[in-house]
Structures are given as C-alpha cells and as structure tokens.
Coordinates of C-alpha atoms in Angstrom, one line a residue:
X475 CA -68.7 67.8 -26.9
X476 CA -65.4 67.9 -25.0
X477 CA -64.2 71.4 -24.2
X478 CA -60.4 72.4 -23.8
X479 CA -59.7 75.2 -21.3
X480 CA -57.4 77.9 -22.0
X481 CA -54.8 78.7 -20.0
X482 CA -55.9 80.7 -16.6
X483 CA -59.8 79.5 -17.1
X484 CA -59.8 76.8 -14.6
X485 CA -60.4 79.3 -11.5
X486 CA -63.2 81.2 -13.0
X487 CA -65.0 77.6 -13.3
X488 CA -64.2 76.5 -10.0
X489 CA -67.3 78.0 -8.6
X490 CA -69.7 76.3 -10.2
X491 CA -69.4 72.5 -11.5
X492 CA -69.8 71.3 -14.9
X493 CA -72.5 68.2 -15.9
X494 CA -69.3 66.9 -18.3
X495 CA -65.2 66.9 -16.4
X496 CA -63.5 69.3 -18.8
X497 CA -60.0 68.7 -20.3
X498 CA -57.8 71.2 -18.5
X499 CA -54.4 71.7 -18.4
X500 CA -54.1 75.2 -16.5
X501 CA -51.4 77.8 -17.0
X502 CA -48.2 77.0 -18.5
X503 CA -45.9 75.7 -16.2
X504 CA -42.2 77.9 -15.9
X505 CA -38.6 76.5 -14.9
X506 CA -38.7 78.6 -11.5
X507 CA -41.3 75.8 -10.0
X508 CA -44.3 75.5 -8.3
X509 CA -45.1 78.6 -6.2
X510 CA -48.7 78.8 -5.5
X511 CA -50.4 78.1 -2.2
X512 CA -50.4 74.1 -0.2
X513 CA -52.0 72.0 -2.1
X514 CA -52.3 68.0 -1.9
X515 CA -53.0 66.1 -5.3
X516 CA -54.4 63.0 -5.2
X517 CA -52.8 60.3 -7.7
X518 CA -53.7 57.1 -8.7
X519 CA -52.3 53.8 -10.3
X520 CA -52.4 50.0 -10.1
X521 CA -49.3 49.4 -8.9
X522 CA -49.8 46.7 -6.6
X523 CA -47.2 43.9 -7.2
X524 CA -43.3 44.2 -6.6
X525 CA -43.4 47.3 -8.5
X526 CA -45.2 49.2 -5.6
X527 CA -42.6 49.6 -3.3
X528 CA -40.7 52.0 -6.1
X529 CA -43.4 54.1 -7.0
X530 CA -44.1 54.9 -3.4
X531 CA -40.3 55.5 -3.1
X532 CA -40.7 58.2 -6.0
X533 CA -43.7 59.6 -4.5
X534 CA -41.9 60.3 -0.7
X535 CA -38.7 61.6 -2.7
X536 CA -41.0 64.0 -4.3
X537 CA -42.7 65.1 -1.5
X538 CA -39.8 65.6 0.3
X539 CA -38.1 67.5 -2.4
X540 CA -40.0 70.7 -1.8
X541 CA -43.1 72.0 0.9
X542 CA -45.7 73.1 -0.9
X543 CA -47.3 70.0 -3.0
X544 CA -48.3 66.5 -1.1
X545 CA -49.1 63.8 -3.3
X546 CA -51.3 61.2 -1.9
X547 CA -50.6 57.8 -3.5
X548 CA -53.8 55.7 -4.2
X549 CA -53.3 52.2 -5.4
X550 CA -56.1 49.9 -7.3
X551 CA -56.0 46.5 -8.8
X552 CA -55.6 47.0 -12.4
X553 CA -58.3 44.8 -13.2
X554 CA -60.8 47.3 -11.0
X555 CA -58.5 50.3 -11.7
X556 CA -60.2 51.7 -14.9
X557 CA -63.2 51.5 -14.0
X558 CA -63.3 53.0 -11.2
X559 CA -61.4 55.9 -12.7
X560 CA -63.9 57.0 -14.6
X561 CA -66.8 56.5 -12.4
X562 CA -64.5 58.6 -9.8
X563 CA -64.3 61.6 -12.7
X564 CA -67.8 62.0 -14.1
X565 CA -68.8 62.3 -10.1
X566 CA -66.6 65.4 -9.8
X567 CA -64.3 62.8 -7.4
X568 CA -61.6 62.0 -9.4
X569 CA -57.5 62.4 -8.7
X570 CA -55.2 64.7 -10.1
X571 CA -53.1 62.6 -12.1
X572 CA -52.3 58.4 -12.8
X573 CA -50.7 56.0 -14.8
X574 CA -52.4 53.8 -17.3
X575 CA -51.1 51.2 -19.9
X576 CA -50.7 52.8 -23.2
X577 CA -53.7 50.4 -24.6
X578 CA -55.5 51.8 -22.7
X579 CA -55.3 55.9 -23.4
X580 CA -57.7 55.7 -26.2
X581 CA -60.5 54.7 -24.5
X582 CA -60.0 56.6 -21.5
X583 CA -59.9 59.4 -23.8
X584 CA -63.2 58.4 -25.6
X585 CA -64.9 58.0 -21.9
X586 CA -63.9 61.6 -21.4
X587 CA -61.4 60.6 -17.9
X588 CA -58.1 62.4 -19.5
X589 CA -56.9 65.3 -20.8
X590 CA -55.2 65.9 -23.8
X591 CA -51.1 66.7 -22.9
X592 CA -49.7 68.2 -25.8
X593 CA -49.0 71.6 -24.8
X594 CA -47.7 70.0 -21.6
X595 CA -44.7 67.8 -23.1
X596 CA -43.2 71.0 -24.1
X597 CA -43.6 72.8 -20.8
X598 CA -41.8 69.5 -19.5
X599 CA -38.7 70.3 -21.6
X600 CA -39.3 66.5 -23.4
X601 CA -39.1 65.6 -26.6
X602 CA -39.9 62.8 -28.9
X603 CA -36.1 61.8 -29.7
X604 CA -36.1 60.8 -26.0
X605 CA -38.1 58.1 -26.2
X606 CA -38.8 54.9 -28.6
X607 CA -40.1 55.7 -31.6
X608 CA -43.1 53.0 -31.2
X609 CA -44.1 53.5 -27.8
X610 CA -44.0 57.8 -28.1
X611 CA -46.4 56.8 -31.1
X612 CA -48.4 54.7 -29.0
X613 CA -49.7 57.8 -26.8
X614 CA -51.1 59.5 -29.6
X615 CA -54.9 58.7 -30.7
X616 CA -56.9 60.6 -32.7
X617 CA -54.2 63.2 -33.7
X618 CA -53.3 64.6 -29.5
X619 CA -51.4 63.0 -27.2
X620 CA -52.8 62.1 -24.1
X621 CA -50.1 60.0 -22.1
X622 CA -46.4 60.4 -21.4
X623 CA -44.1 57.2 -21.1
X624 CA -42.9 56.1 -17.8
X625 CA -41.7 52.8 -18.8
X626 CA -42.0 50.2 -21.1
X627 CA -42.6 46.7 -20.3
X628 CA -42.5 43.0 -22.6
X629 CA -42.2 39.8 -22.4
X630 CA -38.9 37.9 -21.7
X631 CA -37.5 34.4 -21.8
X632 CA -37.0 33.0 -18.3
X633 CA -34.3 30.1 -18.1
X634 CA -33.5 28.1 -15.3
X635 CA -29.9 27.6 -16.0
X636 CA -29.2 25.2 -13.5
X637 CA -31.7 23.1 -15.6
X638 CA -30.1 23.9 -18.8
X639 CA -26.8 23.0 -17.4
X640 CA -28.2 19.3 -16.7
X641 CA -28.6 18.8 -20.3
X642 CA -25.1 20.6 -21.4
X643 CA -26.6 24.1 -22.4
X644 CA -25.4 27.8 -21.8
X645 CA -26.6 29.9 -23.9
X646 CA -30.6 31.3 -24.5
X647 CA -32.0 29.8 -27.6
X648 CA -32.4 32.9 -30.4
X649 CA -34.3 31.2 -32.7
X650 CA -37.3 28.3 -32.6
X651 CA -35.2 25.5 -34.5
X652 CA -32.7 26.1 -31.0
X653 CA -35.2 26.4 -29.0
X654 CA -36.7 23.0 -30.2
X655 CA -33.2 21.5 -29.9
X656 CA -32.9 22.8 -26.5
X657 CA -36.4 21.5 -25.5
X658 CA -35.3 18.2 -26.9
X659 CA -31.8 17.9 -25.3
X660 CA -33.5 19.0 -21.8
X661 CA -36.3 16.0 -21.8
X662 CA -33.3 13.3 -23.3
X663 CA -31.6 15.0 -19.9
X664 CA -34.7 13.9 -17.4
X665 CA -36.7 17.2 -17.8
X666 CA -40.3 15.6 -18.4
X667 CA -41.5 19.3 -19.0
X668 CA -39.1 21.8 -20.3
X669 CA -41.9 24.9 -21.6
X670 CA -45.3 25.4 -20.5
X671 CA -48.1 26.4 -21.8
X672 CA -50.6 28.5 -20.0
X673 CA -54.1 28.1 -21.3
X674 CA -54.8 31.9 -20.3
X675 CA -52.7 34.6 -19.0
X676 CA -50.3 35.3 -20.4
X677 CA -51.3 32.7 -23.1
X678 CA -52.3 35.6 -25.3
X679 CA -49.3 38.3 -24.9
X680 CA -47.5 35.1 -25.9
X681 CA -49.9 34.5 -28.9
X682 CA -49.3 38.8 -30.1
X683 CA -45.6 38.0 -29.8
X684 CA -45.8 34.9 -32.4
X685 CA -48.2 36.8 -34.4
X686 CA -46.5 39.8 -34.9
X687 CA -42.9 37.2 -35.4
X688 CA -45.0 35.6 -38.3
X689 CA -45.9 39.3 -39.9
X690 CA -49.1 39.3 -39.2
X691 CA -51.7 42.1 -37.1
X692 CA -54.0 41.6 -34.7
X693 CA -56.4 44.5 -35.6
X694 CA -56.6 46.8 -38.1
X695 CA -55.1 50.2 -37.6
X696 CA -57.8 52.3 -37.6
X697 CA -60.6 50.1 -35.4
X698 CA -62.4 47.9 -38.5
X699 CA -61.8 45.1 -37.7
X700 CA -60.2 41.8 -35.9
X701 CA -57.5 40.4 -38.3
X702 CA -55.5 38.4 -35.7
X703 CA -57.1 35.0 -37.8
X704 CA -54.8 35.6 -40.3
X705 CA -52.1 32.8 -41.6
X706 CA -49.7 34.3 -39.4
X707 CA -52.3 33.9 -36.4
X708 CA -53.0 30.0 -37.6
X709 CA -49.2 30.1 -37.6
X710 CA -49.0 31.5 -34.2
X711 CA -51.3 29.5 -32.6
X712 CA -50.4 26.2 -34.0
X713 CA -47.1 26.6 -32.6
X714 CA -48.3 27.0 -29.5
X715 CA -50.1 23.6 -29.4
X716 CA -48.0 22.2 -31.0
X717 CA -45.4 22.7 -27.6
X718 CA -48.1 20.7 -26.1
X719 CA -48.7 17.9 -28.7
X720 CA -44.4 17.0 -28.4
X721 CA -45.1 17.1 -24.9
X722 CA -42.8 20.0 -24.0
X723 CA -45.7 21.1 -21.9
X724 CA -47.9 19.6 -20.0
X725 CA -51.7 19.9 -20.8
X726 CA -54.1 22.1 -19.0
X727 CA -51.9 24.5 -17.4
X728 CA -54.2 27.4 -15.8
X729 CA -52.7 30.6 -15.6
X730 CA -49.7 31.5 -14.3
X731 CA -49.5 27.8 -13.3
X732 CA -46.1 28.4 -15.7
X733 CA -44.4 30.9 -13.6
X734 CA -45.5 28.5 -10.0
X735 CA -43.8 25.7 -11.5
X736 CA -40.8 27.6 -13.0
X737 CA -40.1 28.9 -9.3
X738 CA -40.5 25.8 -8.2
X739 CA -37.5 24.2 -10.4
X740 CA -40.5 22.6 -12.9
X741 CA -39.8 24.2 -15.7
X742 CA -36.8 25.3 -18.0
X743 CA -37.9 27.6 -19.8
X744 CA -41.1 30.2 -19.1
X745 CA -41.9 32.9 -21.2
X746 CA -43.3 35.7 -18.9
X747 CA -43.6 39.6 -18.2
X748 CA -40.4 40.9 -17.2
X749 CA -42.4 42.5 -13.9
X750 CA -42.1 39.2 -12.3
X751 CA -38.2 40.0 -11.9
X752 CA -38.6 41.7 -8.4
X753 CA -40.9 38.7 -7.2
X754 CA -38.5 35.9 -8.6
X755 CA -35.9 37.8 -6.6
X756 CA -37.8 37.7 -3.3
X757 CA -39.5 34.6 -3.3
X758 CA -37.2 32.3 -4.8
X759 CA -33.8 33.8 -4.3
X760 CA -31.8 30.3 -4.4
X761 CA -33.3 29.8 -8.1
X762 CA -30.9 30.3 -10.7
X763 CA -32.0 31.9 -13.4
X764 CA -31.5 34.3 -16.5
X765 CA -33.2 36.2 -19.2
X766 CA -33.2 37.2 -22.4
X767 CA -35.8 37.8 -25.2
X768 CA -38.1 36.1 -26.6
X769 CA -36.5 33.6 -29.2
X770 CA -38.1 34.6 -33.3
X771 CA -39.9 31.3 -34.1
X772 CA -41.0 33.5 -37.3
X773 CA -39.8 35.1 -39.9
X774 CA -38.7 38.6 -37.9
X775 CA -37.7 39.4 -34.0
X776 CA -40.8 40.9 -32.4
X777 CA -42.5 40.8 -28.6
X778 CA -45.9 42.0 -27.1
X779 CA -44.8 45.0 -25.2
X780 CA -46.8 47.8 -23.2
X781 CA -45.8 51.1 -21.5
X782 CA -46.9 52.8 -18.5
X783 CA -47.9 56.1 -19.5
X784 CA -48.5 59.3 -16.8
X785 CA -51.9 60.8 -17.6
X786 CA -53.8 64.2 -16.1
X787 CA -57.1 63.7 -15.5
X788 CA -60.2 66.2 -16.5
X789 CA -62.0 67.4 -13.8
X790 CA -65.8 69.2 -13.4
X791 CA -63.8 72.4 -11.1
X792 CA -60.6 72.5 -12.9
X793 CA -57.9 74.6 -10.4
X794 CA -54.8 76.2 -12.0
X795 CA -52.4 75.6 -8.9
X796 CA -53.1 72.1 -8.7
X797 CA -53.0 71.3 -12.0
X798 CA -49.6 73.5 -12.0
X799 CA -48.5 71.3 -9.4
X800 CA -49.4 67.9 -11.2
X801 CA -47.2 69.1 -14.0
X802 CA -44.2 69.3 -11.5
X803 CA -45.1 66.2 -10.5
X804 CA -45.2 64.9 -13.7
X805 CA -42.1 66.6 -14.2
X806 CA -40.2 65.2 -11.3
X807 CA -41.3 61.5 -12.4
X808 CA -40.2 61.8 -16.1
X809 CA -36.8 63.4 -14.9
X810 CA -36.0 60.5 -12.7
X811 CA -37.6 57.5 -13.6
X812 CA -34.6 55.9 -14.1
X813 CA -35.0 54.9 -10.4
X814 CA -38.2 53.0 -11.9
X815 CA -36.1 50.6 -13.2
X816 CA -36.2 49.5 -9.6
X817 CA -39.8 47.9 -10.4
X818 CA -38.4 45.4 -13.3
X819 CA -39.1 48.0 -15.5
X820 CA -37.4 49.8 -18.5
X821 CA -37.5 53.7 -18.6
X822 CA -39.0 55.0 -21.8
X823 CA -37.0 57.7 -21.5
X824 CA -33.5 56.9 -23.5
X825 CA -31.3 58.9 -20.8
X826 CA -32.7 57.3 -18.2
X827 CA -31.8 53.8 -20.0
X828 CA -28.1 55.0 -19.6
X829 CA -28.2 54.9 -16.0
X830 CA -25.7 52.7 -14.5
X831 CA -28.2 50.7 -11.8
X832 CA -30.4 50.3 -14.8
X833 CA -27.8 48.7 -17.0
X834 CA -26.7 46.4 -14.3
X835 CA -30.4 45.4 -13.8
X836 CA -31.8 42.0 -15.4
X837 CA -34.4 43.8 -17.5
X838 CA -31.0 45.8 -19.5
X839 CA -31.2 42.3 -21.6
X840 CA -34.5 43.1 -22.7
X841 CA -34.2 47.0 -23.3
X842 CA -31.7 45.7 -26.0
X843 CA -34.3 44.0 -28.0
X844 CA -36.7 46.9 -27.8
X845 CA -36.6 47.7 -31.3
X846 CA -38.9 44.6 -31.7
X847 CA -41.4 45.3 -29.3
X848 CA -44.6 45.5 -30.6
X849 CA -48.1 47.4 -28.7
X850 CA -51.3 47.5 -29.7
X851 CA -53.2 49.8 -31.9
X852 CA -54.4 52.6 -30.5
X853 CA -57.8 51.9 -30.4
X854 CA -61.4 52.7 -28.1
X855 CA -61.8 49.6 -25.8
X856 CA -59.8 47.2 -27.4
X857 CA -58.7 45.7 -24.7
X858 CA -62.0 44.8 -23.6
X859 CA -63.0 43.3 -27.2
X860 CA -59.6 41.5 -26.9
X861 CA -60.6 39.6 -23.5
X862 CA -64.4 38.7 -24.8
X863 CA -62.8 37.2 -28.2
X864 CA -58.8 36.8 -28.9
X865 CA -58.5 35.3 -25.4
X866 CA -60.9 33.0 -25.6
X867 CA -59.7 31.6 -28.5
X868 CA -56.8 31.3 -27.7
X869 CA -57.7 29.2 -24.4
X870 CA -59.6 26.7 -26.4
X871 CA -57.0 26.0 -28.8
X872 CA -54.5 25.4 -26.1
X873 CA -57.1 23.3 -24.2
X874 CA -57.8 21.2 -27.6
X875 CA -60.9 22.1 -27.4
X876 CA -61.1 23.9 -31.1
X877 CA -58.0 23.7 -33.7
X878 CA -56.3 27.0 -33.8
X879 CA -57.9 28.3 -37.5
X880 CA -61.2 27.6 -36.4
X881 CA -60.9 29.2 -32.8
X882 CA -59.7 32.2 -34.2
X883 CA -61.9 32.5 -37.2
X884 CA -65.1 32.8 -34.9
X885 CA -63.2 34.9 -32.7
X886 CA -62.2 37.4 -34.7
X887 CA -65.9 37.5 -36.9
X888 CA -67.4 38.3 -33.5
X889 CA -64.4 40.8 -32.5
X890 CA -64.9 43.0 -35.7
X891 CA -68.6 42.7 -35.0
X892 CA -68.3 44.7 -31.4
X893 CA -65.2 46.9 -32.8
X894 CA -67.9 48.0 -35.4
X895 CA -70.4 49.1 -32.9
X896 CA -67.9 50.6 -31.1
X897 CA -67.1 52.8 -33.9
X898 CA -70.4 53.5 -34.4
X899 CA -71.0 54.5 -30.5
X900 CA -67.8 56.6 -30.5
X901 CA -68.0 58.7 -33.4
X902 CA -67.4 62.0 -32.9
X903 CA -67.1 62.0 -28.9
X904 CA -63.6 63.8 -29.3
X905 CA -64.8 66.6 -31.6

C-alpha cells in the first residue's frame, strides 16, 4: 500500500530505508524561498532532440539564480527513459524530480515512481484557470494529481510553400475536400508526391487525430477496453490509405521517411510533431516552409496532442530540504517556461502563451487551435498496450497488408484483452 508522508516526516525516515519509495512531498514550501543547507537535486528527462539545448538553458538560469540548490540535469532517450526511472526508484537511486508525457503519469503512478502533487500546486501559487482545460485534466488519475504542465505539444501541417507556389497556392488547406484539391493541383503542377504516408511513426498520432476528427475514441475512459475500431477508426484509417491508393504518397514509406523527404524539397505537405521546428530550422534553413494545423477531414477540428508534465518522484529516505528545494525548482520552471517555447514547444501555462517571443514563434499558429487538441485517457500502461496493438494495425493497413476494418478489429479484441489484465493486476495499488 502506498503511504503519503505528512509534512516534516521525511527526516525522521531518513535513517532507515523503506522496502517500498514513499510518496513525499515534505514541508510546505513559503514565498521567502529555499533556506535550508547545500543541497544538489538530481533531475531527469528525455530531452534529447533540439529541445535540449532550452531545458539546459533553464536549468543554468536556475542555478545561477540563487547559491544554495544545484540541479544536476540527467538526460535519457525517451524510449529507455521510463524504464529506467523506475528501476532507479525502487533501488533507493532515483532523482529528485523529471518530466514525463502526460500518457504516461498514470502508470508511473501505478508502478509507485511519483508522488502525488496536489498540495503542492497550491504552495506554487498555480491554479487551474492557468492552464487548458484538457491538458490540467490530463494530470489527474484516480482522483490526485500527479504532474504539472510544462508544455503542450501536437501535431501540425508542414507546407513547403515554395512547392505550393509551383502549382498557384497560398494558403493551408482547412478542410480535406482543399486539401484534396490542393494535392490534386500540386501533382497537375509536376509534384509526383505531394503527402506521405509513414507506415509507422507518426503513422498513429496521425491515425488519433482522424479518429478523434471523425468522433470517435480510442479507449474507453475508464481502462475497459480498445474502441479505436469503431466507424470513425474504419473512417480514419481508410483515409489514410486512401492518400496512398490516388497516389498522393508513395507506398512503403518507413518512418519518418516523411519528414527526410520534406526537408529534402520531396514533399508538399507533411503532417508531423511540431518539435521538429528547431531541427527544420537548423538543418534545412534555405527550406521554405510554414505551418498551420491539421486540416478537419471529419466532421469536427481535432489533433493528437501530449504535454510535458514536471513530476516529484517518491523516494525510500525522503529529506525535507531537498524536496523543499525541488518545489522551488519546480517553481522557477512553471514561472518561466515561457522561455520553453524556445524548444518548439507551447507553454501550458496561459500567461506564458502571451509572451511576445512565444507569439512570434512558428508553434503560435498551432497554440491557436489548441482547443481541438485531443490526449489520451488517463490510463495504466496504455501506451505500451497502444504500441503492441493500435500501431501495428495501423502499419499493416498502410502497408496493404490487411484492409483498415479488419486490422483494427483484431487489434483492438487483443488490446481490450491486455487492458483487462491490466486492470485486474492494478486494482487497488493506489489505495
């Protein structure tokens, strides 16, 4: 059973270590600062890609802000990062605090890595009308919060404009009937392959966004089942192929085989994450280019989105000065991430979305759609049931190798088979 420590108790445990890390937020922390002895936290993210270079920004602005707190920046490929995270707490080795994708709070909270935060958003002077309504829900599973939003990140419509000005066109399509036109007027204008299609990623965060366009769900709400087969998802996924099939695309494209050949003046249109902005910018700076959201081929606007969120992590020896100093830490990032803009991102926090750099920066396109952004449930390991089954079908539909209602039929039969044992294996860990 997970135990909650009260304020002032992580000192008396620190002499003796605990079999389970223990959620622990320490005393509350005041507006006069962190006054305690030296103390260096260690903190953690995957941060790896053009977005690095801001986050270790924020980090030596912090630590030069004030003497007595070091924060010592460790960075881990996503893919190994969580993981490793919570083999790191369970050995009494973990860091102080890290950053996590809001999909993937819930089951860091079921694998007993994080601590609950709840008391800690007020002692940080935040408040829900500060942030998007969708993603502030998104930190919340089983009735606590456990993350707080940095950022919040979607898809985006890449054009290459000096493409579209080849075949006469200005504008981003808003709509699919446009954005057929526009496919249609760039091959009659010599572009053999206007729009590609990856097979894999992001093949599926382009398959959520059609879903959710069409009204459909991927899961149920609270963990049941897979319903991303829906007729929204036969929808969703038939659109995709049919890109292929009118040969808008070419077949066979691996992943991120779109974004190489949009770089490379190949493609027209690519429909990516909008954290490739810094890397477009450094690697192919002659490219012309814009962006804009994703066009609504459905009935209603509406993109795959995630968030960073900022996390505390338990611990077996949980110490009240550093966990008072990972709050102002915490503090510090949430009261200037609008510099995070700086990675391609968008700051969850509304004030921070006001900031002049950020509204001059390409990604201020996209934090005008967020209204339609769309993230997953908050559910226990659903991003790993998602990568055994959704992605998979999706793959083989795009490689022909299944039509689109029969790959996601056996998909999601086998994904609400390993959501119910999951239910069944996580009952009760958070009581």
């Amino acid at each position: 059973m997970a135990l909650t420590l009260a304020a002032g108790a992580g000192a008396a445990l620190a002499a003796c270590a605990n079999p389970t890390p223990l959620a622990a937020t320490g005393p509350a922390l005041t507006g006069g600062g962190y006054d305690g002895p030296p103390v260096t936290l260690q903190y953690w993210n995957g941060f790896t890609g053009g977005d690095g270079p801001a986050m270790r920004q924020l980090v030596a602005d912090f630590n030069n802000s004030q003497d007595l707190i070091t924060v010592r920046m460790n960075v881990v490929q996503w893919a190994q990062y969580y993981q490793r995270v919570v083999a790191a707490v369970h050995a009494g080795q973990g860091p102080d605090i890290g950053a996590m994708h809001v999909e993937q709070l819930a089951t860091q909270a079921v694998r007993r890595s994080i601590s609950p935060l709840d008391d800690v958003v007020g002692e940080l002077g935040i408040s829900e009308q500060e942030y998007p309504a969708e993603v502030w829900q998104a930190g919340i599973y089983e009735g606590k919060r456990y993350g707080i939003p940095l950022d919040v990140h979607s898809l985006g419509s890449y054009a290459n404009t000096a493409l579209l000005q080849k075949a006469g066109l200005s504008a981003q399509p808003a709509s699919g009937e446009e954005l057929q036109a526009n496919l249609a007027a760039l091959m009659a204008a010599g572009v053999s392959t206007p729009f590609w299609v990856p097979n894999r990623w992001p093949a599926h965060l382009i398959f959520l966004s059609l879903l959710w366009q069409f009204g459909g769900e991927p899961y149920a709400e609270d963990g049941s089942a897979a319903t991303f087969d829906s007729d929204a998802g036969v929808q969703a996924l038939s659109w995709m192929t049919s890109q292929i099939q009118q040969g808008f695309s070419p077949p066979n494209v691996a992943p991120d085989s779109q974004y190489t050949a949009f770089k490379n003046g190949d493609g027209a249109f690519t429909w990516d994450g909008i954290w490739q902005i810094n890397d477009l910018e450094s690697t192919a700076p002659d490219l012309k280019w814009k962006l804009a959201p994703l066009p609504t081929v459905g009935t209603e606007p509406a993109v795959w989105a995630n968030s960073h969120h900022l996390v505390l992590f338990r611990s077996r020896r949980p110490d009240d000065n550093r966990l008072l100093a990972s709050k102002e830490f915490l503090k510090f990032l949430v009261e200037n991430s609008a510099a995070w803009a700086g990675a391609g991102m968008i700051p969850a926090r509304s004030q921070a979305r006001e900031d002049p750099d950020f509204r001059a920066s390409p990604q201020a396109a996209i934090a005008e759609a967020i209204g339609s952004m769309r993230f997953l449930p908050p559910i226990a390991a659903v991003g790993e049931v998602q990568a055994q089954t959704l992605e998979t079908a999706v793959s083989n539909a795009v490689l022909g190798a299944a039509e689109p209602q029969a790959a996601l039929s056996a998909a999601a039969k086998q994904a609400t088979a390993i959501m119910q044992s999951n239910l069944r294996k996580f009952e009760g860990v958070l009581q």
